[in-house]
XYZ file of C-alpha atoms in Angstrom:
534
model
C -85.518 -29.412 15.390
C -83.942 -32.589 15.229
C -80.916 -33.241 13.608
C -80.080 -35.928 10.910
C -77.924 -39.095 11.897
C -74.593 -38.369 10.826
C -75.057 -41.309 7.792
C -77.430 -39.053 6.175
C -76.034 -36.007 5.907
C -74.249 -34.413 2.727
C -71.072 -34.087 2.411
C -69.327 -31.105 3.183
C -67.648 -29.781 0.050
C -63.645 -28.975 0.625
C -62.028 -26.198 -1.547
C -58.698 -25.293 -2.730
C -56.328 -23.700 -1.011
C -55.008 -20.473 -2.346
C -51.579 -21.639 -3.123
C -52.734 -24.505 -5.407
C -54.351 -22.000 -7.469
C -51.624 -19.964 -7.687
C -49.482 -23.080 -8.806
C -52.127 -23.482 -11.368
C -51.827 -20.056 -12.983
C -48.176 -20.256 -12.730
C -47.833 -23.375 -14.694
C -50.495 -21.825 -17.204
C -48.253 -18.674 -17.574
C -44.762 -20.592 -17.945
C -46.653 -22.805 -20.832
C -47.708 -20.166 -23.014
C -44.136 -18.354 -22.690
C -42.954 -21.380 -23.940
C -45.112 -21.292 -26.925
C -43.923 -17.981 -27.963
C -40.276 -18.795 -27.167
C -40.459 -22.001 -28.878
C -42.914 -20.272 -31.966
C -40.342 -16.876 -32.656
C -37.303 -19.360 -32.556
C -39.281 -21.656 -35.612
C -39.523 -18.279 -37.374
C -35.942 -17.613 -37.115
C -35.335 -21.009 -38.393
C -37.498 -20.822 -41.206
C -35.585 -17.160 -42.352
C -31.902 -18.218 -41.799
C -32.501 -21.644 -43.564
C -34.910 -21.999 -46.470
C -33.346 -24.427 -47.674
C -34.934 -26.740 -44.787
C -38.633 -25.684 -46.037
C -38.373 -26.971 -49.598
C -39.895 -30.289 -50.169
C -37.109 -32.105 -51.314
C -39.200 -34.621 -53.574
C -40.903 -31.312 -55.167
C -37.281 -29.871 -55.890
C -36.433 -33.054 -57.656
C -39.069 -32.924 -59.879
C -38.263 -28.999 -60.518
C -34.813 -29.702 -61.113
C -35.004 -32.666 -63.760
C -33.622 -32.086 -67.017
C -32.909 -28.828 -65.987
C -29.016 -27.298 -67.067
C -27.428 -24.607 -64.684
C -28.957 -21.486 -65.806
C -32.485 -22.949 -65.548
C -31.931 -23.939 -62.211
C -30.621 -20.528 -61.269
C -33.741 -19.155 -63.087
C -36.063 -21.258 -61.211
C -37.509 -19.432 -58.076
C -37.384 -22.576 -56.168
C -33.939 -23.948 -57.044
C -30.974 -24.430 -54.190
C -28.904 -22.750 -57.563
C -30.833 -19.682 -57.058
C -30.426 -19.395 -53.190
C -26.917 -19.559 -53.462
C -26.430 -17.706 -56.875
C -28.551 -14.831 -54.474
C -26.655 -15.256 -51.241
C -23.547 -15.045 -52.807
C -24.450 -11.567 -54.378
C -25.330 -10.270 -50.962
C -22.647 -11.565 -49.550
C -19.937 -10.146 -52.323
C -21.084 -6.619 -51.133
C -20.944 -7.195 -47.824
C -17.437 -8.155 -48.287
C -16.939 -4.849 -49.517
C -18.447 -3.022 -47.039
C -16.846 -5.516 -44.142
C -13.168 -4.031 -45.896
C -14.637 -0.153 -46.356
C -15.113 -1.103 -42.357
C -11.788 -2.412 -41.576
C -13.638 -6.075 -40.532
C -11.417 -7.957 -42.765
C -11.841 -10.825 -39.996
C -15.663 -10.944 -41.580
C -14.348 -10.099 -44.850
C -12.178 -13.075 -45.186
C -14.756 -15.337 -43.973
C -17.327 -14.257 -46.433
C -15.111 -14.335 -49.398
C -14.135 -18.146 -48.436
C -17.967 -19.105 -48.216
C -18.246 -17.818 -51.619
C -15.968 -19.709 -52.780
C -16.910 -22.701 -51.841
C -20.035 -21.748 -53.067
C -18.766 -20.752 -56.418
C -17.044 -24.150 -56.468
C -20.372 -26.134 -56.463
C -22.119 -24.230 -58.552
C -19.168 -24.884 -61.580
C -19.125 -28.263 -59.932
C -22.986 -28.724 -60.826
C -22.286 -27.231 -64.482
C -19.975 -29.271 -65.511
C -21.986 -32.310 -64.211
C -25.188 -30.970 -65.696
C -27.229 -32.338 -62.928
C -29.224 -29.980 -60.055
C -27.498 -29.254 -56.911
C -28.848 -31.787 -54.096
C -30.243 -30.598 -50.556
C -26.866 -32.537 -48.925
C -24.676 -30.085 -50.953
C -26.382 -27.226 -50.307
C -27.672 -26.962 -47.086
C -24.530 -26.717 -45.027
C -23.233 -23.674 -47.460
C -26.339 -22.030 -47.011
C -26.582 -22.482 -43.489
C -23.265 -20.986 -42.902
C -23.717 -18.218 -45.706
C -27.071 -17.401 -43.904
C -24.683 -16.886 -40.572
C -21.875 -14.692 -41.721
C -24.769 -12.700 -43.322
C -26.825 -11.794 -40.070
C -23.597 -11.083 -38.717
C -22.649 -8.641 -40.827
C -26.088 -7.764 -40.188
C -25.645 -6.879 -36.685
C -22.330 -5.412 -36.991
C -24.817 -2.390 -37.694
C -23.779 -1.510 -41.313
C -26.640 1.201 -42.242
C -28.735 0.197 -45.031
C -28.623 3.373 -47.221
C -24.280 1.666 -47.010
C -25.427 -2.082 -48.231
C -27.652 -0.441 -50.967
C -25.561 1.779 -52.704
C -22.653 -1.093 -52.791
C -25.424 -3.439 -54.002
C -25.880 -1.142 -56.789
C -22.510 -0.639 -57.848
C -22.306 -4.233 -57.617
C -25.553 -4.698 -59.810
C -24.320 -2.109 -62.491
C -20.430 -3.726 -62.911
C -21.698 -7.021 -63.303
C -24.063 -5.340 -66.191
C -21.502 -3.877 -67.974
C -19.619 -7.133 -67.584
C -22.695 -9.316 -69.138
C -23.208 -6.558 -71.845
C -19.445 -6.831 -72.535
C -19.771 -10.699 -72.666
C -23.080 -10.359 -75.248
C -20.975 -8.634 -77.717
C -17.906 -10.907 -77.550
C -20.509 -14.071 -77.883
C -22.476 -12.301 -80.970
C -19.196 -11.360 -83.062
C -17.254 -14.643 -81.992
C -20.643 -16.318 -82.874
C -20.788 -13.778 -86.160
C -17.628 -15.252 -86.908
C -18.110 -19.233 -86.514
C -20.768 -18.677 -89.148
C -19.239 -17.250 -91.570
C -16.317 -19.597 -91.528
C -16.219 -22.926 -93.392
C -15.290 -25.929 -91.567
C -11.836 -27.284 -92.692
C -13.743 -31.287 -93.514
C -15.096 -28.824 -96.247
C -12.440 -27.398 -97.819
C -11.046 -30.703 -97.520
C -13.515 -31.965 -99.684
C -13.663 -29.112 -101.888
C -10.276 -29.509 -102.448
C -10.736 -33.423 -103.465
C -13.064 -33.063 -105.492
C -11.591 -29.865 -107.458
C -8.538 -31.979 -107.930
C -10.797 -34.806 -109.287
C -12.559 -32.636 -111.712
C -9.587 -30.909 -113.349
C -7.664 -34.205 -113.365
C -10.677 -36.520 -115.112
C -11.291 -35.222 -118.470
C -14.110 -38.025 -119.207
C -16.112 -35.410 -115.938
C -15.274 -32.461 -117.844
C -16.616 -34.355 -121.540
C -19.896 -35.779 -119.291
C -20.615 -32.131 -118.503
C -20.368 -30.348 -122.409
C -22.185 -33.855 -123.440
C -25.322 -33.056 -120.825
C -25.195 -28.995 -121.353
C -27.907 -29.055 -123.652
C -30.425 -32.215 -122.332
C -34.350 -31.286 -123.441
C -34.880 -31.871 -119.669
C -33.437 -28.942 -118.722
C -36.206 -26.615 -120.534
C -38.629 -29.120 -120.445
C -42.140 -27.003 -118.646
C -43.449 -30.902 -117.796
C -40.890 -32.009 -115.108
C -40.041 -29.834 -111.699
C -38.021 -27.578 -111.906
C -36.203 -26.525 -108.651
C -33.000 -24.224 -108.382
C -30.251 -23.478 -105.763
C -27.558 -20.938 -105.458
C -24.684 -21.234 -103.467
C -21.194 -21.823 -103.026
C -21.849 -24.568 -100.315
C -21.455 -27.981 -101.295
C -22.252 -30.192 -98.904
C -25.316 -28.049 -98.172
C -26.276 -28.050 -101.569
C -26.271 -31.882 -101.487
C -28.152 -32.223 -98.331
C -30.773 -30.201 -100.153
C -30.810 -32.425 -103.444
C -30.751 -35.575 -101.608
C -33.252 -34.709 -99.117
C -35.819 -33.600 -101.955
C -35.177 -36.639 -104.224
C -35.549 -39.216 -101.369
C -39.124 -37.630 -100.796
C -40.308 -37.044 -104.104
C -42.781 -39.628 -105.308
C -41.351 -39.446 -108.782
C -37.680 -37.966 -108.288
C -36.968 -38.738 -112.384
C -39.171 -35.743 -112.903
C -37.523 -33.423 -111.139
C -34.534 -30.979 -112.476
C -32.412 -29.175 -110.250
C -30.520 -25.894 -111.266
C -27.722 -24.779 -109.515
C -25.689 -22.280 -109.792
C -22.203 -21.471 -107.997
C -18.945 -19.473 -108.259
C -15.907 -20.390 -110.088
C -13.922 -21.096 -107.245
C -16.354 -24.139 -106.045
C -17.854 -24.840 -109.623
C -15.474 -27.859 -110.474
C -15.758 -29.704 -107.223
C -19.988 -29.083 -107.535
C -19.928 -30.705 -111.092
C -17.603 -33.456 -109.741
C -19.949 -34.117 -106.584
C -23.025 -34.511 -108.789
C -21.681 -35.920 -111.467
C -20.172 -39.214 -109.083
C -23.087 -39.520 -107.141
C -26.689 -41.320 -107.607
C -29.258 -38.882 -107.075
C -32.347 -41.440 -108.256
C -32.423 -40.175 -111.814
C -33.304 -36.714 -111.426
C -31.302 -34.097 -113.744
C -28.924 -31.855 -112.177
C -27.211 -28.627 -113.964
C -24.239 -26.752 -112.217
C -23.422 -23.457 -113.648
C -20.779 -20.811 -112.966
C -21.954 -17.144 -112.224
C -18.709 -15.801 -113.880
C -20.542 -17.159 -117.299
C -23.469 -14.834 -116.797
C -21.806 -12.163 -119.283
C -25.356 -10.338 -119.262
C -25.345 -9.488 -115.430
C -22.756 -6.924 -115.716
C -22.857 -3.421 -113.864
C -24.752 -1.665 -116.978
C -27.741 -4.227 -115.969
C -27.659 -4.326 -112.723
C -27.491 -2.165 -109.859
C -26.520 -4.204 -107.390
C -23.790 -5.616 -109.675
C -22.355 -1.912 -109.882
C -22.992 -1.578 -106.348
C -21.056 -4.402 -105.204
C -17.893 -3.164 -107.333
C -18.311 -0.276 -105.728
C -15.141 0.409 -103.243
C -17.530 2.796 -101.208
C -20.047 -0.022 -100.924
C -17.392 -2.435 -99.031
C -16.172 0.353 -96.857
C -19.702 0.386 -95.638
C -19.711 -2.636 -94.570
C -16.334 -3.375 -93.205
C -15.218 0.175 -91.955
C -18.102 1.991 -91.447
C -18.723 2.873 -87.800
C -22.819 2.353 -88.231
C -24.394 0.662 -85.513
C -21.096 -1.931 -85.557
C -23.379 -4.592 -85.733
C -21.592 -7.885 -86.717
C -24.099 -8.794 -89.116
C -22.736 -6.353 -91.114
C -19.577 -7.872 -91.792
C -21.020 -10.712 -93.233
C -19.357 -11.603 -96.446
C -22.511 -13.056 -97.946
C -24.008 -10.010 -98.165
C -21.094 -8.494 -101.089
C -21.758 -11.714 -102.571
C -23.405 -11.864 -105.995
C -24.503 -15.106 -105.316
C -27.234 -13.801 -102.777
C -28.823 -12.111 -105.433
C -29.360 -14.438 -107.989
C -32.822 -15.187 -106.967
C -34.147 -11.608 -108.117
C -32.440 -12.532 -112.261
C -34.573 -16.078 -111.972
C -36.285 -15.639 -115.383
C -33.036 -14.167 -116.698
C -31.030 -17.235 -116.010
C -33.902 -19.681 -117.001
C -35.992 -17.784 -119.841
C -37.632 -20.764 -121.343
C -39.110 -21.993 -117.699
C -42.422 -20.879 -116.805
C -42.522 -22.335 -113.335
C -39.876 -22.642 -110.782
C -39.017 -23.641 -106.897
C -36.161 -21.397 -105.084
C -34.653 -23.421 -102.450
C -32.118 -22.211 -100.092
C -28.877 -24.228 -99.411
C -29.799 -24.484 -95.239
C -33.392 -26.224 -95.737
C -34.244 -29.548 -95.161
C -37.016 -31.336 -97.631
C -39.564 -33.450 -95.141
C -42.232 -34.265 -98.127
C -42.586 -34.313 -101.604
C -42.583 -30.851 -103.301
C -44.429 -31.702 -106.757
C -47.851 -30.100 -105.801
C -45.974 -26.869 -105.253
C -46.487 -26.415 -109.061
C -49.980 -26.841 -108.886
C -50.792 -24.837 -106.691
C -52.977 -21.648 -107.585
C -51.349 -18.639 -106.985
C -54.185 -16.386 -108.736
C -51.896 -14.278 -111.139
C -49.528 -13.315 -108.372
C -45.421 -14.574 -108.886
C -44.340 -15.302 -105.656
C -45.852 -18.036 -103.640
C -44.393 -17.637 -100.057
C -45.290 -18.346 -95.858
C -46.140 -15.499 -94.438
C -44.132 -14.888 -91.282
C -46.251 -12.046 -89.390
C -47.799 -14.448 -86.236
C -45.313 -12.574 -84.845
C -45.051 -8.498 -84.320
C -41.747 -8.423 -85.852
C -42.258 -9.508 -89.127
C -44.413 -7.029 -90.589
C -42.921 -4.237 -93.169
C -42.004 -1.522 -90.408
C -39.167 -3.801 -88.868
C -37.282 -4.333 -92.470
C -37.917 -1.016 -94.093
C -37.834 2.607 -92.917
C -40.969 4.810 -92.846
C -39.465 7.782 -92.472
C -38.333 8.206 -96.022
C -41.495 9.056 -98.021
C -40.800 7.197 -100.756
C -41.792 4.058 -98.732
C -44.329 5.617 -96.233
C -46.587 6.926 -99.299
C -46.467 3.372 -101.122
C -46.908 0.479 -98.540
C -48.362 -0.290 -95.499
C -46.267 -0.582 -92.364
C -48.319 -3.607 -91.000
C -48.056 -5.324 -94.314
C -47.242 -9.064 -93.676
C -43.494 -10.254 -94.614
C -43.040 -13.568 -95.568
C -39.932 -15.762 -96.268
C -37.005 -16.291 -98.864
C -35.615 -20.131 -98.213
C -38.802 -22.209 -99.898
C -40.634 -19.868 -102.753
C -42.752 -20.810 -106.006
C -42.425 -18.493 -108.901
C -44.437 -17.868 -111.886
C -41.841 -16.589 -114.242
C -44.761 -16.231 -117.269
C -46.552 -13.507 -114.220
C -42.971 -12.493 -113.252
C -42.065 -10.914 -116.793
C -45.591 -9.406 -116.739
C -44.940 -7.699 -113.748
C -41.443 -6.580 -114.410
C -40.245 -7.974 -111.063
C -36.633 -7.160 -112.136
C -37.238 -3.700 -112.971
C -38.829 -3.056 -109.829
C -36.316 -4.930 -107.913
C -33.671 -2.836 -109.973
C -35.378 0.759 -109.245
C -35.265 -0.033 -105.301
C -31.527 -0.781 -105.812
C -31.073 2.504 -107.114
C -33.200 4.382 -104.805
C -30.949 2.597 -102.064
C -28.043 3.744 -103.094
C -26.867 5.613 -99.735
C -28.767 2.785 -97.545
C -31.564 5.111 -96.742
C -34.492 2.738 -96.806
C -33.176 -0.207 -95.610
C -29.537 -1.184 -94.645
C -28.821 -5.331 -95.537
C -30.224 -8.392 -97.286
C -31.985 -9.250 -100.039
C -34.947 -9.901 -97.953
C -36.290 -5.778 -97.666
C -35.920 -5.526 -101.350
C -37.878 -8.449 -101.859
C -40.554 -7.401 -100.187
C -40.652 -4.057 -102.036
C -40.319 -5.992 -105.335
C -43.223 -8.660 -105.263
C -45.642 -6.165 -102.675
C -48.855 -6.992 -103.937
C -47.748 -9.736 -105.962
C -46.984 -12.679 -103.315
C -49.455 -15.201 -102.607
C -49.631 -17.072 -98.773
C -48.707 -20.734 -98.547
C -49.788 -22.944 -95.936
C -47.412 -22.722 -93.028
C -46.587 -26.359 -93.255
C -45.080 -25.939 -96.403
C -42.156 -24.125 -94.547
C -41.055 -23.900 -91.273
C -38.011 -21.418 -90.071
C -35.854 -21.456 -87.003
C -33.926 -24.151 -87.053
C -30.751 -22.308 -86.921
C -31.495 -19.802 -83.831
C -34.594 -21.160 -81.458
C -34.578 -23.682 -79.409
C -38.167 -23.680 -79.180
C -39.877 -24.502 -82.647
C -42.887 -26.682 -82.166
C -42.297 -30.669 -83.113
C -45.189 -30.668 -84.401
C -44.998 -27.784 -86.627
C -41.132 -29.873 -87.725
C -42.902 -33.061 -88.359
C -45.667 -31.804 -90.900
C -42.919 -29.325 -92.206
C -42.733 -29.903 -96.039
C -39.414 -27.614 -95.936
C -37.549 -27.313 -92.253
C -35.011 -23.995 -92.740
C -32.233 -23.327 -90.191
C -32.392 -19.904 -91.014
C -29.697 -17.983 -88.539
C -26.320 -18.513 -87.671
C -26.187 -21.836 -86.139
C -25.700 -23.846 -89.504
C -25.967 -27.483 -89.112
C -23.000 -28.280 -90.592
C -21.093 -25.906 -87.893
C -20.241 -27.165 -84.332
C -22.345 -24.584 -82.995
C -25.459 -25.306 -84.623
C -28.588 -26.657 -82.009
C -27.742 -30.790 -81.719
C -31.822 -31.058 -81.019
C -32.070 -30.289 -84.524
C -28.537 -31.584 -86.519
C -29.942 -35.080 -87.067
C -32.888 -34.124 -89.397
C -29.991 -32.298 -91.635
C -27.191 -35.635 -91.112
C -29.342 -37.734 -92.078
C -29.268 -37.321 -95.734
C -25.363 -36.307 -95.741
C -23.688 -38.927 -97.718
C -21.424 -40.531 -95.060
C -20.113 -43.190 -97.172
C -18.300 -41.171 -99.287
C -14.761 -41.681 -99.701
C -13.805 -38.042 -99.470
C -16.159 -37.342 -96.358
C -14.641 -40.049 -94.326
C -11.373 -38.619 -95.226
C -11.892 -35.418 -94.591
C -13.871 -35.950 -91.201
C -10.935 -37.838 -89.686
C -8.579 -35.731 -91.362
């Protein structure tokens, strides 16, 4: 057979050499061990520094208008990391010393100080704690704690510290809740000094100008005062300014404030500088009447219960020496004042009325109150808002169904409702015998069996069955504890209330809500700019 020229034939394919394979698979082997290196080393990254894995645009925008503690609240928050690292660290400080590593010890305890240092450094500033600031203490924090780490202290060691740890700083925080609520307790039940200033002015005035004293004994017996055709709204307290802010806020609302009549009632030790304050100031024409409570000869301890109650020296020892529950609210002096429980004698005080609005002196009047008084209330006394949306307002919290006397006659998950903004029917009221019933709970609470404070539980024993619900808009309550209440439940508010013990007029009270009470103080007043700079 003859062969093909050597043009035509196919090439002759060459393979590789067994050592260029072997290079191949070599360089394939070293690759993927450098994944793996290179892939383990990003995980150790990502655990010693998580700082580094937060988005620092996202932590902006979970940061603004945050303070301190909501930053340290927030999961994502370099105020958190810290705030946590510097817990774990603490006990491994401890353990480090139990260990005789006070090298590590003293190294740990100056990381957390520096890290303590930002974190007072970002409350005082009130603004979040930048990446910059935090990354190199966290980085270095992270270090000293995977040493410790591998210096091989046993687990069942770090937990048991970390629980001692856990439960001192409890008792500490417990320790600090009780401090806050009596020094709190406290604030509220004391009267800023601008107020006794002008108490004091104005007392002065009133003994001083006899033409006040004549304006009073001219006015004591106006036909407006009993007249059933105007408003007729009443107030009881020894609180001046407060009392103001509650007159001025209710005339500048009203679409006819010459028809309203205010009644207010006070003790002698404020009673001259209230008829002084109302009597030298324009309140758009409405008629005002201070009286004294020490001219109520009628509500005497043969009357009244509670009047014999409060004279009693066994009563006051409850309050301020007993050892029950040492709750602070107990040794609030409003609650041994007579004052408190003028609402529950309204008919008594105003026996030709037949209609009347109880304010309290810490509301705020958004809108005018007139169609209060035509409301229907369908033969009950009280109109009130209910205040059961929530759990804890219902009759089991304020009473106690253990005594039969109250298990057999209401209903635990009755509905309460609020004192601060009430219409009563004082025609339905002496029907009813609101008093007497009032008066027979009094009695039957005699050793504080059924319920322990406030006027509020034997209100709702004395007009059960007899209340009629309001719209919520008509008033709103919370002003003077939560932070939270709805703006627009506030701005259709008829009545705001800042019910709890941040007052507006104290320093303590919440500044988101202070300006809907300032702005109907009277600043111009002579006295008040005196007394404010004073």
């Amino acid at each position: 057979m003859r062969r093909r020229a050597a043009d035509y034939r196919r090439p002759v394919r060459r393979r590789f050499s067994c050592w260029i394979w072997s290079l191949v698979l070599l360089f394939l082997i070293a690759g993927f061990a450098l994944f793996v290196v290179q892939h383990n080393h990003h995980n150790e990254d990502h655990v010693e520094q998580p700082v580094l894995e937060i988005n620092p645009r996202n932590d902006q925008i979970i940061h603004k208008n945050q303070n301190i503690t909501e930053e340290i609240l927030s999961a994502r928050s370099y105020a958190r990391q810290l705030a946590e690292q510097m817990t774990l660290a603490k006990a491994y400080v401890i353990i480090a010393k139990e260990h005789n590593n006070l090298h590590l010890a003293w190294e740990l305890s100056s990381k957390i100080r520096s890290c303590q240092f930002l974190l007072s450094k970002a409350a005082m500033r009130e603004d979040p704690i930048s990446l910059d600031e935090a990354e190199p203490i966290i980085k270095s924090l992270s270090s000293l704690i995977f040493k410790a780490q591998d210096a091989h202290y046993d687990i069942a060691t770090t937990m048991m510290t970390m629980k001692t740890h856990i439960q001192a700083l409890e008792e500490r925080a417990n320790s600090a809740t009780v401090q806050s609520t009596v020094f709190g307790q406290l604030a509220a039940e004391s009267l800023p000094k601008n107020l006794h200033c002008i108490d004091i002015k104005l007392t002065s005035d009133w003994l001083q100008n006899k033409s006040l004293q004549k304006l009073v004994h001219d006015t004591k017996n106006s036909p407006r005062l009993v007249d059933n055709n105007l408003y007729h709204l009443c107030i009881f307290s020894d609180n001046l300014l407060a009392v103001s802010v509650v007159v001025n806020s209710t005339v500048c609302n009203a679409e006819h404030p010459k028809q309203l009549v205010f009644h207010i009632v006070t003790n002698g030790v404020i009673y001259g500088a209230m008829q002084a304050w109302f009597l030298s100031n324009d309140f758009k024409g409405a008629a005002i009447e201070v009286q004294n409570i020490e001219d109520f000869t009628w509500l005497n301890a043969s009357y009244s219960p509670v009047v014999k109650q409060l004279q009693d020296p066994e009563f006051k020892k409850y309050y301020f020496e007993g050892s029950q529950d040492n709750e602070p609210k107990f040794h609030n002096p409003k609650y041994l004042s007579l004052l408190n429980h003028l609402r529950f004698y309204v008919p008594d005080i105003y026996p030709q009325l037949e209609k009347i609005v109880f304010l309290d002196d810490d509301i705020v009047v958004q809108k005018d109150l007139t169609p209060l008084f035509s409301l229907d209330l369908h033969g009950n006394v009280n109109g009130a808002v209910e205040t059961c949306l929530e759990a804890f307002h219902r009759y089991y919290k304020y009473l106690n169904f253990s005594n039969p006397l109250i298990s057999t006659k209401f209903d635990p998950q009755a509905c309460g409702w609020a004192f601060g903004m009430n219409v009563f029917d004082l025609i339905a009221w002496k029907k009813e015998n609101v008093t007497g019933r009032y008066h027979f709970w009094q009695e039957q609470n005699v050793d504080k069996s059924l319920w322990k404070l406030g006027t509020l539980p034997a209100g709702l024993l004395a007009f059960y069955g007899l209340t009629e619900p309001l719209d919520r808009r008509w008033h709103v309550l919370g002003l003077g504890y939560d932070l939270n209440v709805d703006n627009r439940l506030i701005e259709t508010a008829a009545v705001i209330h800042f019910n709890g013990n941040m007052k507006p007029w104290l320093k303590l009270s919440l500044g988101r809500y202070r300006p809907l009470w300032e702005q109907y103080v009277n600043q111009t007043h002579k006295y008040l700019q005196d007394c404010v700079t004073a």
